[in-house]
Amino acid sequence: MSAAVIDVHGLEKAYGDAPVLRGVDLTVPRGSITALLGSNGAGKTTLVRILATLLRADAGSASVAGFDVATQPAQVRGAISLTGQFAAVDEILSGRENLVLVARLRHVPDPGAVADELLERFSLTEAGGKRVATYSGGMRRRLDIAMSLVGDPPVIFLDEPTTGLDPQGRAEVWRAVGELARQGTTVLLTTQYLEEAEQLADQVAILHEGRVVVNGTIAELKRLLPPARVEYVEKQPTLEEVFLAVVGPVRATAPAGEPAPEATP
Ligand SMILES: Nc1ncnc2c1ncn2[C@@H]1O[C@H](COP(=O)(O)OP(=O)(O)O)[C@@H](O)[C@H]1O
Ligand SMILES: [Mg+2]
């Protein structure tokens, strides 16, 4: 069995006469979180839609979980789940009802138990009975990710899971994604944020001008550049650290021996 759960060779796609993918090669190892990094319009969604069998490539080949996306689309669909850029939750229903609905649609045994287990895993137990309309952006996106996990698909695509979220919501989603990979799920997520890739991914692929220009671990990528000259500077907190410290902790994340900064009233 190949170690690559997603294997892409020479993939090409144009819209009309505008080429978007010009020969993409990509491998995603089993059980990894791989970040597909690219600026707006780079073709990330296009690539994800081809892998999810929602769009056909013009040339090249791609397999997901051992199935060819062009010739075995039904098997690919059975092995994946796609969470799009815009959360697909039903506002009128509660978080729990959304999960139960998806579990019923996917013919999962004991939908109620599955819903409760996922609410717990994504720290939504308390909010589970409330209407999604009352949820914050981060809660909504966590619910969306929880819904994509119903039925335990081995491969999950997350298309820009944190775009549009505030720093607190982003931190919540990051924790949820980290949780996914700990369970052995293979995750391919797209992002425009370097920091997000660095935080979450063990593998990074950079999509630029229609090709994956680098694909490797963060350590491998860092080795592409010569080490920086060592300079001693006072470490200033990042704006994000300050924001989170003031707005409130998102569950303890301060490493041992390093007290969390005190939130000022
Ligand atoms: N259905 C479409 N028809 C025509 N052009 C499209 C279509 N979808 C995307 N594009 C164009 O293809 C390029 C890549 O889009 P997309 O894959 O959405 O990039 P990303 O997700 O990286 O922002 C963009 O220039 C976009 O305008
Ligand atoms: Mg996109």
PDB file of C-alpha atoms and ligand atoms in Angstrom:
ATOM      1  CA  MET A   1       0.000   0.000   0.000  1.00  0.00           C
ATOM      2  CA  SER A   2       1.356   3.403  -0.986  1.00  0.00           C
ATOM      3  CA  ALA A   3       2.132   5.835   1.834  1.00  0.00           C
ATOM      4  CA  ALA A   4       0.572   8.632  -0.215  1.00  0.00           C
ATOM      5  CA  VAL A   5      -3.150   9.007   0.323  1.00  0.00           C
ATOM      6  CA  ILE A   6      -3.369  11.745  -2.269  1.00  0.00           C
ATOM      7  CA  ASP A   7      -1.202  11.408  -5.347  1.00  0.00           C
ATOM      8  CA  VAL A   8      -1.346  13.999  -8.105  1.00  0.00           C
ATOM      9  CA  HIS A   9       0.663  14.003 -11.339  1.00  0.00           C
ATOM     10  CA  GLY A  10       0.785  16.664 -14.019  1.00  0.00           C
ATOM     11  CA  LEU A  11      -2.696  17.961 -13.301  1.00  0.00           C
ATOM     12  CA  GLU A  12      -3.912  20.705 -15.639  1.00  0.00           C
ATOM     13  CA  LYS A  13      -7.056  22.801 -15.633  1.00  0.00           C
ATOM     14  CA  ALA A  14      -8.070  25.896 -17.560  1.00  0.00           C
ATOM     15  CA  TYR A  15     -11.268  27.929 -17.431  1.00  0.00           C
ATOM     16  CA  GLY A  16     -11.870  28.876 -21.068  1.00  0.00           C
ATOM     17  CA  ASP A  17      -8.418  29.870 -22.276  1.00  0.00           C
ATOM     18  CA  ALA A  18      -7.186  30.918 -18.832  1.00  0.00           C
ATOM     19  CA  PRO A  19      -4.935  28.173 -17.433  1.00  0.00           C
ATOM     20  CA  VAL A  20      -5.158  27.809 -13.653  1.00  0.00           C
ATOM     21  CA  LEU A  21      -3.351  24.519 -12.988  1.00  0.00           C
ATOM     22  CA  ARG A  22      -0.397  23.951 -15.339  1.00  0.00           C
ATOM     23  CA  GLY A  23       0.963  20.591 -14.255  1.00  0.00           C
ATOM     24  CA  VAL A  24       0.464  20.103 -10.531  1.00  0.00           C
ATOM     25  CA  ASP A  25       2.363  17.335  -8.748  1.00  0.00           C
ATOM     26  CA  LEU A  26       1.507  16.654  -5.126  1.00  0.00           C
ATOM     27  CA  THR A  27       1.753  13.830  -2.628  1.00  0.00           C
ATOM     28  CA  VAL A  28       0.024  13.799   0.734  1.00  0.00           C
ATOM     29  CA  PRO A  29       1.244  11.163   3.204  1.00  0.00           C
ATOM     30  CA  ARG A  30      -1.257   9.091   5.152  1.00  0.00           C
ATOM     31  CA  GLY A  31      -2.251  10.580   8.488  1.00  0.00           C
ATOM     32  CA  SER A  32      -0.608  13.934   7.799  1.00  0.00           C
ATOM     33  CA  ILE A  33      -1.945  17.423   7.858  1.00  0.00           C
ATOM     34  CA  THR A  34      -0.824  18.970   4.601  1.00  0.00           C
ATOM     35  CA  ALA A  35      -1.301  22.670   3.961  1.00  0.00           C
ATOM     36  CA  LEU A  36      -1.770  23.776   0.379  1.00  0.00           C
ATOM     37  CA  LEU A  37      -0.555  27.322   0.553  1.00  0.00           C
ATOM     38  CA  GLY A  38      -1.268  29.857  -2.153  1.00  0.00           C
ATOM     39  CA  SER A  39      -2.418  33.408  -2.631  1.00  0.00           C
ATOM     40  CA  ASN A  40      -5.945  34.321  -3.563  1.00  0.00           C
ATOM     41  CA  GLY A  41      -6.708  33.007  -7.054  1.00  0.00           C
ATOM     42  CA  ALA A  42      -3.758  30.581  -7.110  1.00  0.00           C
ATOM     43  CA  GLY A  43      -6.061  27.645  -7.866  1.00  0.00           C
ATOM     44  CA  LYS A  44      -6.390  26.006  -4.444  1.00  0.00           C
ATOM     45  CA  THR A  45     -10.158  25.570  -4.622  1.00  0.00           C
ATOM     46  CA  THR A  46      -9.873  24.342  -8.198  1.00  0.00           C
ATOM     47  CA  LEU A  47      -7.415  21.628  -7.132  1.00  0.00           C
ATOM     48  CA  VAL A  48      -9.525  20.608  -4.132  1.00  0.00           C
ATOM     49  CA  ARG A  49     -12.661  20.418  -6.290  1.00  0.00           C
ATOM     50  CA  ILE A  50     -10.880  18.148  -8.763  1.00  0.00           C
ATOM     51  CA  LEU A  51      -9.696  15.893  -5.922  1.00  0.00           C
ATOM     52  CA  ALA A  52     -13.237  15.826  -4.511  1.00  0.00           C
ATOM     53  CA  THR A  53     -14.559  14.819  -7.983  1.00  0.00           C
ATOM     54  CA  LEU A  54     -16.663  17.984  -8.314  1.00  0.00           C
ATOM     55  CA  LEU A  55     -14.634  19.187 -11.280  1.00  0.00           C
ATOM     56  CA  ARG A  56     -12.801  17.380 -14.082  1.00  0.00           C
ATOM     57  CA  ALA A  57      -9.146  18.031 -14.882  1.00  0.00           C
ATOM     58  CA  ASP A  58      -8.105  18.698 -18.491  1.00  0.00           C
ATOM     59  CA  ALA A  59      -4.972  16.558 -18.217  1.00  0.00           C
ATOM     60  CA  GLY A  60      -2.884  14.630 -15.701  1.00  0.00           C
ATOM     61  CA  SER A  61      -3.982  12.166 -13.057  1.00  0.00           C
ATOM     62  CA  ALA A  62      -4.956  12.157  -9.412  1.00  0.00           C
ATOM     63  CA  SER A  63      -5.811   9.446  -6.931  1.00  0.00           C
ATOM     64  CA  VAL A  64      -7.340   9.728  -3.490  1.00  0.00           C
ATOM     65  CA  ALA A  65      -7.293   6.826  -1.018  1.00  0.00           C
ATOM     66  CA  GLY A  66      -6.107   4.618  -3.872  1.00  0.00           C
ATOM     67  CA  PHE A  67      -8.969   5.502  -6.246  1.00  0.00           C
ATOM     68  CA  ASP A  68      -8.631   7.457  -9.476  1.00  0.00           C
ATOM     69  CA  VAL A  69     -10.679  10.672  -9.363  1.00  0.00           C
ATOM     70  CA  ALA A  70     -11.598  10.470 -13.059  1.00  0.00           C
ATOM     71  CA  THR A  71     -12.491   6.784 -13.366  1.00  0.00           C
ATOM     72  CA  GLN A  72     -13.587   5.875  -9.800  1.00  0.00           C
ATOM     73  CA  PRO A  73     -15.403   9.016  -8.582  1.00  0.00           C
ATOM     74  CA  ALA A  74     -17.951   7.113  -6.481  1.00  0.00           C
ATOM     75  CA  GLN A  75     -15.229   5.305  -4.520  1.00  0.00           C
ATOM     76  CA  VAL A  76     -13.364   8.590  -4.025  1.00  0.00           C
ATOM     77  CA  ARG A  77     -16.526  10.244  -2.706  1.00  0.00           C
ATOM     78  CA  GLY A  78     -16.984   7.379  -0.286  1.00  0.00           C
ATOM     79  CA  ALA A  79     -13.547   8.025   1.182  1.00  0.00           C
ATOM     80  CA  ILE A  80     -13.587  11.807   1.544  1.00  0.00           C
ATOM     81  CA  SER A  81     -15.346  14.691   3.081  1.00  0.00           C
ATOM     82  CA  LEU A  82     -15.131  18.284   1.893  1.00  0.00           C
ATOM     83  CA  THR A  83     -15.677  21.345   4.029  1.00  0.00           C
ATOM     84  CA  GLY A  84     -15.969  24.358   1.806  1.00  0.00           C
ATOM     85  CA  GLN A  85     -14.955  27.935   2.246  1.00  0.00           C
ATOM     86  CA  PHE A  86     -18.455  28.866   3.325  1.00  0.00           C
ATOM     87  CA  ALA A  87     -19.879  26.960   6.265  1.00  0.00           C
ATOM     88  CA  ALA A  88     -22.672  24.614   5.231  1.00  0.00           C
ATOM     89  CA  VAL A  89     -24.531  24.391   8.529  1.00  0.00           C
ATOM     90  CA  ASP A  90     -28.271  24.948   8.920  1.00  0.00           C
ATOM     91  CA  GLU A  91     -28.874  28.103  10.956  1.00  0.00           C
ATOM     92  CA  ILE A  92     -32.354  27.160  12.136  1.00  0.00           C
ATOM     93  CA  LEU A  93     -31.299  23.844  13.644  1.00  0.00           C
ATOM     94  CA  SER A  94     -29.195  23.333  16.756  1.00  0.00           C
ATOM     95  CA  GLY A  95     -25.643  22.077  16.455  1.00  0.00           C
ATOM     96  CA  ARG A  96     -26.738  18.652  17.638  1.00  0.00           C
ATOM     97  CA  GLU A  97     -29.635  18.527  15.161  1.00  0.00           C
ATOM     98  CA  ASN A  98     -27.250  19.383  12.322  1.00  0.00           C
ATOM     99  CA  LEU A  99     -24.998  16.487  13.302  1.00  0.00           C
ATOM    100  CA  VAL A 100     -27.875  14.039  13.702  1.00  0.00           C
ATOM    101  CA  LEU A 101     -29.207  15.064  10.277  1.00  0.00           C
ATOM    102  CA  VAL A 102     -25.868  14.389   8.586  1.00  0.00           C
ATOM    103  CA  ALA A 103     -25.503  11.086  10.444  1.00  0.00           C
ATOM    104  CA  ARG A 104     -28.960   9.998   9.210  1.00  0.00           C
ATOM    105  CA  LEU A 105     -28.124  11.034   5.639  1.00  0.00           C
ATOM    106  CA  ARG A 106     -24.924   9.003   5.794  1.00  0.00           C
ATOM    107  CA  HIS A 107     -26.770   5.998   7.303  1.00  0.00           C
ATOM    108  CA  VAL A 108     -24.514   5.925  10.339  1.00  0.00           C
ATOM    109  CA  PRO A 109     -25.793   3.685  13.145  1.00  0.00           C
ATOM    110  CA  ASP A 110     -26.908   5.521  16.315  1.00  0.00           C
ATOM    111  CA  PRO A 111     -26.916   9.120  15.004  1.00  0.00           C
ATOM    112  CA  GLY A 112     -27.578  10.577  18.470  1.00  0.00           C
ATOM    113  CA  ALA A 113     -24.505   8.957  20.000  1.00  0.00           C
ATOM    114  CA  VAL A 114     -22.349  10.007  17.047  1.00  0.00           C
ATOM    115  CA  ALA A 115     -23.594  13.596  17.421  1.00  0.00           C
ATOM    116  CA  ASP A 116     -22.855  13.670  21.150  1.00  0.00           C
ATOM    117  CA  GLU A 117     -19.385  12.236  20.691  1.00  0.00           C
ATOM    118  CA  LEU A 118     -18.516  14.844  18.039  1.00  0.00           C
ATOM    119  CA  LEU A 119     -19.948  17.713  20.097  1.00  0.00           C
ATOM    120  CA  GLU A 120     -17.696  16.599  22.939  1.00  0.00           C
ATOM    121  CA  ARG A 121     -14.635  16.317  20.706  1.00  0.00           C
ATOM    122  CA  PHE A 122     -15.070  19.837  19.376  1.00  0.00           C
ATOM    123  CA  SER A 123     -15.971  21.426  22.735  1.00  0.00           C
ATOM    124  CA  LEU A 124     -19.537  22.103  21.619  1.00  0.00           C
ATOM    125  CA  THR A 125     -21.419  20.005  24.174  1.00  0.00           C
ATOM    126  CA  GLU A 126     -22.751  23.039  25.994  1.00  0.00           C
ATOM    127  CA  ALA A 127     -23.761  24.814  22.781  1.00  0.00           C
ATOM    128  CA  GLY A 128     -25.140  21.628  21.200  1.00  0.00           C
ATOM    129  CA  GLY A 129     -28.775  22.354  22.026  1.00  0.00           C
ATOM    130  CA  LYS A 130     -28.682  25.967  20.846  1.00  0.00           C
ATOM    131  CA  ARG A 131     -29.556  27.215  17.385  1.00  0.00           C
ATOM    132  CA  VAL A 132     -26.573  27.631  15.095  1.00  0.00           C
ATOM    133  CA  ALA A 133     -27.760  31.176  14.367  1.00  0.00           C
ATOM    134  CA  THR A 134     -26.491  32.096  17.849  1.00  0.00           C
ATOM    135  CA  TYR A 135     -22.981  30.615  17.307  1.00  0.00           C
ATOM    136  CA  SER A 136     -19.783  32.592  16.797  1.00  0.00           C
ATOM    137  CA  GLY A 137     -17.823  32.157  13.556  1.00  0.00           C
ATOM    138  CA  GLY A 138     -15.352  29.827  15.251  1.00  0.00           C
ATOM    139  CA  MET A 139     -18.099  27.649  16.735  1.00  0.00           C
ATOM    140  CA  ARG A 140     -19.832  27.430  13.376  1.00  0.00           C
ATOM    141  CA  ARG A 141     -16.664  26.371  11.601  1.00  0.00           C
ATOM    142  CA  ARG A 142     -15.938  23.790  14.322  1.00  0.00           C
ATOM    143  CA  LEU A 143     -19.422  22.397  13.870  1.00  0.00           C
ATOM    144  CA  ASP A 144     -18.829  22.303  10.118  1.00  0.00           C
ATOM    145  CA  ILE A 145     -15.625  20.301  10.654  1.00  0.00           C
ATOM    146  CA  ALA A 146     -17.421  18.006  13.118  1.00  0.00           C
ATOM    147  CA  MET A 147     -20.129  17.402  10.484  1.00  0.00           C
ATOM    148  CA  SER A 148     -17.489  16.469   7.933  1.00  0.00           C
ATOM    149  CA  LEU A 149     -16.254  13.779  10.332  1.00  0.00           C
ATOM    150  CA  VAL A 150     -19.545  11.900  10.572  1.00  0.00           C
ATOM    151  CA  GLY A 151     -18.933   8.393   9.263  1.00  0.00           C
ATOM    152  CA  ASP A 152     -15.145   8.668   9.791  1.00  0.00           C
ATOM    153  CA  PRO A 153     -13.941   9.462   6.270  1.00  0.00           C
ATOM    154  CA  PRO A 154     -10.219   8.689   5.998  1.00  0.00           C
ATOM    155  CA  VAL A 155      -9.507  11.872   4.003  1.00  0.00           C
ATOM    156  CA  ILE A 156     -10.759  15.364   4.750  1.00  0.00           C
ATOM    157  CA  PHE A 157     -10.435  18.468   2.610  1.00  0.00           C
ATOM    158  CA  LEU A 158     -10.753  21.786   4.406  1.00  0.00           C
ATOM    159  CA  ASP A 159     -10.870  24.713   1.999  1.00  0.00           C
ATOM    160  CA  GLU A 160      -9.696  27.839   3.829  1.00  0.00           C
ATOM    161  CA  PRO A 161     -11.149  26.773   7.184  1.00  0.00           C
ATOM    162  CA  THR A 162     -10.256  30.011   8.967  1.00  0.00           C
ATOM    163  CA  THR A 163     -10.776  32.685   6.333  1.00  0.00           C
ATOM    164  CA  GLY A 164     -13.050  35.365   7.745  1.00  0.00           C
ATOM    165  CA  LEU A 165     -12.610  34.323  11.387  1.00  0.00           C
ATOM    166  CA  ASP A 166     -11.274  36.581  14.130  1.00  0.00           C
ATOM    167  CA  PRO A 167      -8.060  35.476  15.920  1.00  0.00           C
ATOM    168  CA  GLN A 168     -10.001  33.716  18.669  1.00  0.00           C
ATOM    169  CA  GLY A 169     -12.143  31.783  16.175  1.00  0.00           C
ATOM    170  CA  ARG A 170      -9.029  30.910  14.225  1.00  0.00           C
ATOM    171  CA  ALA A 171      -7.313  29.533  17.345  1.00  0.00           C
ATOM    172  CA  GLU A 172     -10.410  27.402  18.072  1.00  0.00           C
ATOM    173  CA  VAL A 173     -10.421  25.964  14.565  1.00  0.00           C
ATOM    174  CA  TRP A 174      -6.686  25.284  14.718  1.00  0.00           C
ATOM    175  CA  ARG A 175      -7.215  23.173  17.827  1.00  0.00           C
ATOM    176  CA  ALA A 176     -10.048  21.300  16.120  1.00  0.00           C
ATOM    177  CA  VAL A 177      -7.888  20.557  13.076  1.00  0.00           C
ATOM    178  CA  GLY A 178      -4.995  19.384  15.245  1.00  0.00           C
ATOM    179  CA  GLU A 179      -7.471  17.030  16.891  1.00  0.00           C
ATOM    180  CA  LEU A 180      -8.366  15.519  13.504  1.00  0.00           C
ATOM    181  CA  ALA A 181      -4.858  14.410  12.674  1.00  0.00           C
ATOM    182  CA  ARG A 182      -4.352  12.937  16.151  1.00  0.00           C
ATOM    183  CA  GLN A 183      -7.181  10.553  15.253  1.00  0.00           C
ATOM    184  CA  GLY A 184      -5.288   9.402  12.150  1.00  0.00           C
ATOM    185  CA  THR A 185      -7.360  11.240   9.564  1.00  0.00           C
ATOM    186  CA  THR A 186      -5.468  12.613   6.569  1.00  0.00           C
ATOM    187  CA  VAL A 187      -6.167  16.313   6.175  1.00  0.00           C
ATOM    188  CA  LEU A 188      -5.510  18.508   3.157  1.00  0.00           C
ATOM    189  CA  LEU A 189      -6.260  22.089   4.046  1.00  0.00           C
ATOM    190  CA  THR A 190      -5.882  25.166   1.902  1.00  0.00           C
ATOM    191  CA  THR A 191      -4.829  28.473   3.327  1.00  0.00           C
ATOM    192  CA  GLN A 192      -3.517  31.881   2.374  1.00  0.00           C
ATOM    193  CA  TYR A 193      -1.902  32.264   5.779  1.00  0.00           C
ATOM    194  CA  LEU A 194       1.737  31.253   6.211  1.00  0.00           C
ATOM    195  CA  GLU A 195       1.299  31.304   9.944  1.00  0.00           C
ATOM    196  CA  GLU A 196      -1.591  28.848   9.730  1.00  0.00           C
ATOM    197  CA  ALA A 197       0.488  26.423   7.676  1.00  0.00           C
ATOM    198  CA  GLU A 198       3.341  26.717  10.146  1.00  0.00           C
ATOM    199  CA  GLN A 199       1.048  26.153  13.148  1.00  0.00           C
ATOM    200  CA  LEU A 200      -0.899  23.213  11.820  1.00  0.00           C
ATOM    201  CA  ALA A 201       0.774  21.333   9.056  1.00  0.00           C
ATOM    202  CA  ASP A 202       3.464  18.711   9.039  1.00  0.00           C
ATOM    203  CA  GLN A 203       3.643  18.994   5.249  1.00  0.00           C
ATOM    204  CA  VAL A 204       3.384  22.120   3.140  1.00  0.00           C
ATOM    205  CA  ALA A 205       2.834  22.472  -0.586  1.00  0.00           C
ATOM    206  CA  ILE A 206       3.084  25.899  -2.174  1.00  0.00           C
ATOM    207  CA  LEU A 207       0.907  26.456  -5.235  1.00  0.00           C
ATOM    208  CA  HIS A 208       2.241  29.229  -7.408  1.00  0.00           C
ATOM    209  CA  GLU A 209       1.584  30.106 -11.049  1.00  0.00           C
ATOM    210  CA  GLY A 210      -0.204  26.845 -11.669  1.00  0.00           C
ATOM    211  CA  ARG A 211       2.348  24.488 -10.138  1.00  0.00           C
ATOM    212  CA  VAL A 212       3.325  23.127  -6.750  1.00  0.00           C
ATOM    213  CA  VAL A 213       6.701  24.765  -6.438  1.00  0.00           C
ATOM    214  CA  VAL A 214       7.704  23.100  -3.164  1.00  0.00           C
ATOM    215  CA  ASN A 215       6.243  20.142  -1.278  1.00  0.00           C
ATOM    216  CA  GLY A 216       7.795  18.869   1.918  1.00  0.00           C
ATOM    217  CA  THR A 217       7.936  19.065   5.676  1.00  0.00           C
ATOM    218  CA  ILE A 218       8.315  22.486   7.275  1.00  0.00           C
ATOM    219  CA  ALA A 219      11.821  21.474   8.369  1.00  0.00           C
ATOM    220  CA  GLU A 220      12.712  20.551   4.774  1.00  0.00           C
ATOM    221  CA  LEU A 221      11.319  23.848   3.526  1.00  0.00           C
ATOM    222  CA  LYS A 222      13.303  25.799   6.072  1.00  0.00           C
ATOM    223  CA  ARG A 223      16.470  24.042   4.963  1.00  0.00           C
ATOM    224  CA  LEU A 224      15.961  25.571   1.504  1.00  0.00           C
ATOM    225  CA  LEU A 225      17.140  28.862   2.932  1.00  0.00           C
ATOM    226  CA  PRO A 226      20.520  29.403   4.587  1.00  0.00           C
ATOM    227  CA  PRO A 227      20.267  29.819   8.360  1.00  0.00           C
ATOM    228  CA  ALA A 228      19.817  33.427   9.417  1.00  0.00           C
ATOM    229  CA  ARG A 229      22.566  35.274  11.225  1.00  0.00           C
ATOM    230  CA  VAL A 230      21.945  35.091  14.982  1.00  0.00           C
ATOM    231  CA  GLU A 231      20.883  38.410  16.437  1.00  0.00           C
ATOM    232  CA  TYR A 232      19.826  39.180  19.965  1.00  0.00           C
ATOM    233  CA  VAL A 233      16.656  41.193  20.132  1.00  0.00           C
ATOM    234  CA  GLU A 234      14.126  41.745  22.849  1.00  0.00           C
ATOM    235  CA  LYS A 235      11.137  39.529  22.079  1.00  0.00           C
ATOM    236  CA  GLN A 236       8.003  41.557  21.625  1.00  0.00           C
ATOM    237  CA  PRO A 237       4.651  39.794  21.790  1.00  0.00           C
ATOM    238  CA  THR A 238       2.870  39.561  18.460  1.00  0.00           C
ATOM    239  CA  LEU A 239      -0.287  41.561  18.018  1.00  0.00           C
ATOM    240  CA  GLU A 240      -2.202  38.280  17.980  1.00  0.00           C
ATOM    241  CA  GLU A 241      -0.733  37.262  21.376  1.00  0.00           C
ATOM    242  CA  VAL A 242      -1.732  40.627  22.804  1.00  0.00           C
ATOM    243  CA  PHE A 243      -5.230  40.403  21.332  1.00  0.00           C
ATOM    244  CA  LEU A 244      -5.814  36.915  22.741  1.00  0.00           C
ATOM    245  CA  ALA A 245      -4.407  37.860  26.147  1.00  0.00           C
ATOM    246  CA  VAL A 246      -6.768  40.804  26.427  1.00  0.00           C
ATOM    247  CA  VAL A 247      -9.860  39.275  24.863  1.00  0.00           C
ATOM    248  CA  GLY A 248      -9.569  36.181  26.988  1.00  0.00           C
ATOM    249  CA  PRO A 249      -7.850  32.838  26.998  1.00  0.00           C
ATOM    250  CA  VAL A 250      -9.051  30.202  24.560  1.00  0.00           C
ATOM    251  CA  ARG A 251      -8.267  27.353  26.973  1.00  0.00           C
ATOM    252  CA  ALA A 252      -4.793  27.188  28.490  1.00  0.00           C
ATOM    253  CA  THR A 253      -2.029  27.116  25.903  1.00  0.00           C
ATOM    254  CA  ALA A 254       0.868  28.636  27.846  1.00  0.00           C
ATOM    255  CA  PRO A 255       3.786  26.219  27.993  1.00  0.00           C
ATOM    256  CA  ALA A 256       4.823  24.987  31.438  1.00  0.00           C
ATOM    257  CA  GLY A 257       7.021  27.397  33.357  1.00  0.00           C
ATOM    258  CA  GLU A 258       5.868  30.342  31.300  1.00  0.00           C
ATOM    259  CA  PRO A 259       2.917  32.042  32.952  1.00  0.00           C
ATOM    260  CA  ALA A 260       0.236  33.310  30.602  1.00  0.00           C
ATOM    261  CA  PRO A 261       0.121  37.088  30.375  1.00  0.00           C
ATOM    262  CA  GLU A 262      -2.469  38.575  32.682  1.00  0.00           C
ATOM    263  CA  ALA A 263      -5.530  39.927  31.001  1.00  0.00           C
ATOM    264  CA  THR A 264      -6.067  43.532  32.000  1.00  0.00           C
ATOM    265  CA  PRO A 265      -9.604  44.356  33.095  1.00  0.00           C
TER     266      PRO A 265
HETATM  267  N1  LIG B   1     -15.859  28.512 -12.551  1.00  0.00           N
HETATM  268  C1  LIG B   1     -14.891  29.361 -12.927  1.00  0.00           C
HETATM  269  N2  LIG B   1     -14.915  29.939 -14.144  1.00  0.00           N
HETATM  270  C2  LIG B   1     -13.934  30.782 -14.539  1.00  0.00           C
HETATM  271  N3  LIG B   1     -12.865  31.079 -13.796  1.00  0.00           N
HETATM  272  C3  LIG B   1     -12.773  30.532 -12.580  1.00  0.00           C
HETATM  273  C4  LIG B   1     -13.784  29.648 -12.089  1.00  0.00           C
HETATM  274  N4  LIG B   1     -13.428  29.242 -10.835  1.00  0.00           N
HETATM  275  C5  LIG B   1     -12.248  29.855 -10.572  1.00  0.00           C
HETATM  276  N5  LIG B   1     -11.862  30.632 -11.618  1.00  0.00           N
HETATM  277  C6  LIG B   1     -10.609  31.411 -11.683  1.00  0.00           C
HETATM  278  O1  LIG B   1      -9.537  30.510 -11.525  1.00  0.00           O
HETATM  279  C7  LIG B   1      -8.510  31.063 -10.709  1.00  0.00           C
HETATM  280  C8  LIG B   1      -8.271  30.144  -9.512  1.00  0.00           C
HETATM  281  O2  LIG B   1      -9.425  30.157  -8.676  1.00  0.00           O
HETATM  282  P1  LIG B   1      -9.519  29.325  -7.326  1.00  0.00           P
HETATM  283  O3  LIG B   1      -9.228  27.892  -7.632  1.00  0.00           O
HETATM  284  O4  LIG B   1     -10.823  29.639  -6.727  1.00  0.00           O
HETATM  285  O5  LIG B   1      -8.307  29.934  -6.507  1.00  0.00           O
HETATM  286  P2  LIG B   1      -8.065  29.992  -4.914  1.00  0.00           P
HETATM  287  O6  LIG B   1      -8.985  29.014  -4.278  1.00  0.00           O
HETATM  288  O7  LIG B   1      -6.612  29.658  -4.757  1.00  0.00           O
HETATM  289  O8  LIG B   1      -8.356  31.394  -4.500  1.00  0.00           O
HETATM  290  C9  LIG B   1      -8.978  32.455 -10.348  1.00  0.00           C
HETATM  291  O9  LIG B   1      -8.375  33.351 -11.234  1.00  0.00           O
HETATM  292  C10 LIG B   1     -10.470  32.393 -10.541  1.00  0.00           C
HETATM  293  O10 LIG B   1     -10.966  33.649 -10.903  1.00  0.00           O
HETATM  294 MG    MG B   2     -10.423  29.196  -2.790  1.00  0.00          MG
END
